[in-house]
Coordinates of C-alpha atoms in Angstrom, one line a residue:
M262 CA -5.9 -27.2 -9.6
P263 CA -5.8 -23.5 -8.5
I264 CA -2.7 -21.5 -9.4
L265 CA -1.7 -21.0 -5.8
E266 CA -2.0 -24.7 -5.0
I267 CA 0.3 -25.4 -8.0
L268 CA 2.8 -22.9 -6.7
D269 CA 2.6 -24.4 -3.3
Y270 CA 3.4 -27.9 -4.5
A271 CA 6.0 -26.7 -6.9
G272 CA 7.8 -24.7 -4.2
V273 CA 7.8 -27.7 -1.8
A274 CA 9.0 -30.1 -4.5
V275 CA 11.8 -27.8 -5.8
F276 CA 13.0 -26.9 -2.3
A277 CA 12.9 -30.6 -1.4
A278 CA 15.1 -31.3 -4.4
T279 CA 17.7 -28.7 -3.2
G280 CA 17.7 -30.4 0.2
A281 CA 18.2 -33.8 -1.4
L282 CA 21.0 -32.4 -3.5
S283 CA 22.7 -31.0 -0.4
A284 CA 22.5 -34.5 1.1
S285 CA 24.1 -35.9 -2.0
R286 CA 27.0 -33.4 -1.8
K287 CA 27.6 -34.6 1.8
Q288 CA 27.2 -38.2 0.7
L289 CA 24.5 -38.9 3.3
D290 CA 22.4 -42.1 3.5
I291 CA 18.7 -42.3 2.5
I292 CA 17.6 -41.0 5.9
G293 CA 19.8 -37.9 5.5
Y294 CA 18.2 -37.4 2.1
L295 CA 14.7 -37.7 3.5
F296 CA 15.4 -35.4 6.4
L297 CA 17.1 -32.6 4.4
A298 CA 14.5 -32.8 1.7
S299 CA 11.6 -32.6 4.1
V300 CA 13.1 -29.8 6.3
T301 CA 13.9 -27.7 3.2
G302 CA 10.6 -28.4 1.4
I303 CA 8.3 -27.5 4.3
G304 CA 10.5 -25.2 6.4
G305 CA 9.5 -21.9 4.8
G306 CA 5.8 -22.7 4.7
T307 CA 5.9 -23.9 8.3
M308 CA 7.4 -20.6 9.5
R309 CA 4.8 -18.7 7.5
D310 CA 1.9 -20.6 9.0
V311 CA 3.3 -20.2 12.5
V312 CA 3.7 -16.4 12.0
L313 CA 0.2 -16.1 10.7
G314 CA -1.2 -18.3 13.5
A315 CA -2.5 -20.8 10.9
T316 CA -2.2 -24.0 13.0
P317 CA -2.1 -26.9 12.5
V318 CA 0.4 -25.9 9.8
F319 CA -0.2 -26.8 6.2
W320 CA 1.6 -30.2 6.0
V321 CA -0.1 -31.4 9.2
T322 CA -3.6 -30.8 7.7
N323 CA -2.4 -32.2 4.3
P324 CA 0.3 -34.8 4.6
T325 CA 0.6 -34.9 0.7
Y326 CA 3.3 -32.3 1.1
L327 CA 5.4 -34.7 3.1
L328 CA 4.8 -37.4 0.5
V329 CA 6.1 -35.0 -2.2
C330 CA 9.3 -34.4 -0.2
V331 CA 9.8 -38.1 0.3
T332 CA 9.2 -38.9 -3.3
V333 CA 11.7 -36.2 -4.4
A334 CA 14.3 -37.5 -1.9
V335 CA 14.0 -41.1 -3.0
V336 CA 14.3 -40.2 -6.7
L337 CA 17.4 -38.0 -6.2
F338 CA 19.0 -40.6 -3.9
F339 CA 19.2 -42.8 -7.0
T340 CA 19.9 -40.1 -9.6
A341 CA 21.7 -37.1 -8.0
H342 CA 25.1 -38.6 -9.0
L343 CA 24.2 -38.2 -12.7
F344 CA 24.4 -34.4 -12.6
D345 CA 27.7 -32.9 -13.6
S346 CA 27.4 -30.1 -11.1
R347 CA 25.0 -30.7 -8.3
Y348 CA 25.7 -27.3 -6.8
R349 CA 24.8 -25.5 -10.0
V350 CA 21.6 -27.5 -10.2
L351 CA 20.9 -26.8 -6.5
V352 CA 21.2 -23.0 -6.8
W353 CA 19.1 -22.7 -9.9
L354 CA 16.4 -25.0 -8.4
D355 CA 16.6 -22.8 -5.3
A356 CA 15.9 -19.8 -7.5
I357 CA 12.8 -21.4 -9.0
G358 CA 11.6 -22.4 -5.5
L359 CA 12.2 -18.9 -4.2
S360 CA 10.2 -17.4 -7.0
A361 CA 7.2 -19.7 -6.5
Y362 CA 7.3 -19.4 -2.7
S363 CA 7.7 -15.7 -2.6
V364 CA 4.3 -15.4 -4.3
M365 CA 2.7 -18.2 -2.4
G366 CA 3.8 -16.7 0.9
A367 CA 2.7 -13.2 0.0
A368 CA -0.7 -14.5 -1.2
K369 CA -1.3 -16.3 2.1
G370 CA -0.2 -13.4 4.2
Y371 CA -2.4 -11.0 2.2
A372 CA -5.4 -13.3 2.3
A373 CA -5.1 -13.7 6.1
T374 CA -4.6 -10.1 7.0
G375 CA -5.3 -7.8 4.0
S376 CA -2.0 -6.1 4.8
A377 CA 0.6 -5.4 2.1
T378 CA 3.3 -5.2 4.8
V379 CA 2.5 -8.6 6.2
A380 CA 2.3 -10.1 2.7
L381 CA 5.9 -8.9 2.0
V382 CA 7.2 -10.4 5.2
T383 CA 5.4 -13.7 4.8
G384 CA 6.6 -13.8 1.1
M385 CA 10.2 -13.4 2.1
L386 CA 10.0 -15.8 5.0
T387 CA 8.3 -18.5 2.9
A388 CA 10.8 -18.1 0.1
T389 CA 14.0 -18.1 2.1
F390 CA 13.7 -19.9 5.4
G391 CA 13.8 -23.4 4.0
G392 CA 17.1 -22.6 2.2
V393 CA 18.6 -21.1 5.3
L394 CA 17.7 -24.3 7.3
R395 CA 19.1 -26.5 4.5
D396 CA 22.5 -24.7 4.5
M397 CA 22.7 -24.7 8.3
L398 CA 22.0 -28.4 8.6
A399 CA 24.2 -29.4 5.7
G400 CA 27.1 -27.3 6.9
E401 CA 27.1 -25.3 3.7
P402 CA 27.8 -21.5 3.6
S403 CA 24.4 -19.8 4.1
V404 CA 22.7 -18.4 1.1
L405 CA 22.2 -15.3 3.2
L406 CA 26.0 -14.8 3.4
R407 CA 26.6 -15.1 -0.4
P408 CA 27.4 -11.7 -2.1
E409 CA 24.7 -12.0 -4.8
I410 CA 21.1 -10.9 -4.3
Y411 CA 18.9 -13.5 -2.5
V412 CA 16.4 -12.1 0.0
T413 CA 15.9 -9.1 -2.2
A414 CA 14.7 -11.3 -5.0
A415 CA 12.0 -12.7 -2.7
L416 CA 11.0 -9.2 -1.7
V417 CA 10.7 -8.2 -5.3
G418 CA 8.5 -11.2 -6.2
A419 CA 6.3 -10.6 -3.2
G420 CA 6.1 -6.9 -3.9
A421 CA 5.2 -7.4 -7.5
F422 CA 2.5 -9.8 -6.6
V423 CA 1.0 -7.4 -4.0
L424 CA 1.1 -4.4 -6.4
A425 CA -0.6 -6.4 -9.1
T426 CA -3.2 -7.6 -6.7
V427 CA -3.9 -4.1 -5.4
A428 CA -4.2 -3.0 -9.1
G429 CA -7.1 -5.5 -9.5
L430 CA -5.4 -8.0 -11.9
P431 CA -6.7 -11.6 -11.9
L432 CA -4.9 -14.2 -9.8
V433 CA -3.2 -15.9 -12.7
A434 CA -1.7 -12.6 -13.8
T435 CA -0.6 -11.5 -10.4
S436 CA 1.0 -14.8 -9.7
T437 CA 2.8 -14.9 -13.0
I438 CA 4.1 -11.3 -12.6
G439 CA 5.4 -12.1 -9.1
V440 CA 7.1 -15.3 -10.1
I441 CA 8.8 -13.8 -13.1
A442 CA 9.9 -10.7 -11.2
A443 CA 11.6 -12.8 -8.5
F444 CA 13.2 -15.2 -10.9
V445 CA 14.6 -12.4 -13.1
V446 CA 16.2 -10.8 -10.1
R447 CA 17.6 -14.0 -8.6
G448 CA 18.6 -15.4 -11.9
G449 CA 20.3 -12.2 -12.9
A450 CA 22.2 -12.3 -9.6
L451 CA 23.4 -15.8 -10.3
K452 CA 24.2 -15.2 -13.9
F453 CA 25.7 -11.7 -13.7
G454 CA 26.7 -11.4 -10.0
W455 CA 24.2 -8.7 -9.2
T456 CA 24.7 -7.4 -5.6
L457 CA 23.5 -4.6 -3.4
P458 CA 25.9 -2.0 -1.9
T459 CA 27.6 -3.2 1.3
G460 CA 28.3 -1.4 4.5
K461 CA 31.6 0.3 5.0
A462 CA 32.0 -0.6 8.7
L463 CA 35.4 -2.0 9.9
P464 CA 35.6 -5.8 10.1
G465 CA 34.6 -7.3 13.4
R466 CA 37.3 -7.8 16.1
D467 CA 37.9 -10.7 18.3
P468 CA 35.7 -10.4 21.5
D469 CA 38.8 -10.9 23.7
D470 CA 40.4 -7.8 22.2
V471 CA 37.4 -5.7 23.0
M472 CA 36.8 -6.7 26.6

């Protein structure tokens, strides 16, 4: 199986697992597990394909991706309660999925357009959109609003992949470099609380006080 296909399935499976764990935290039924796992697993890739005009999107042409999401959801429906901290497992699985999908998204964007800029955007979208949908649907604080680095890690992974590709390295090397770069940044953010400088603007006021 080609390295990019492995990353694609791995990203879907891991993100599906984070969706199922969110369903477990909310004590949803099996349908809730299936829904959150599927939306999270295929959400980022769907957005990527729509942006690139690659329709029908990947899971329509290959329903195996949906079967992966369903399998993960069913397994976690019966086993999620065994984890001491489902949220800790969720965020670290999310870091793995982000790392894999930042490279997969960048690779598809670069292959479709030959543009490094587009590759960076599709890498970030693929790696983060599923997690954003998961948190929104599960009523969890969005990963985008957490203080530690998130989107930047996807940008680093996509950027490392693009730079290695432009340098002429083989696909296995470029993919490995991108995945490791993204995971180091996101893992460091989770472990050590790495953040970027924030703006110094005043806090927002109530709209009624402004009008």
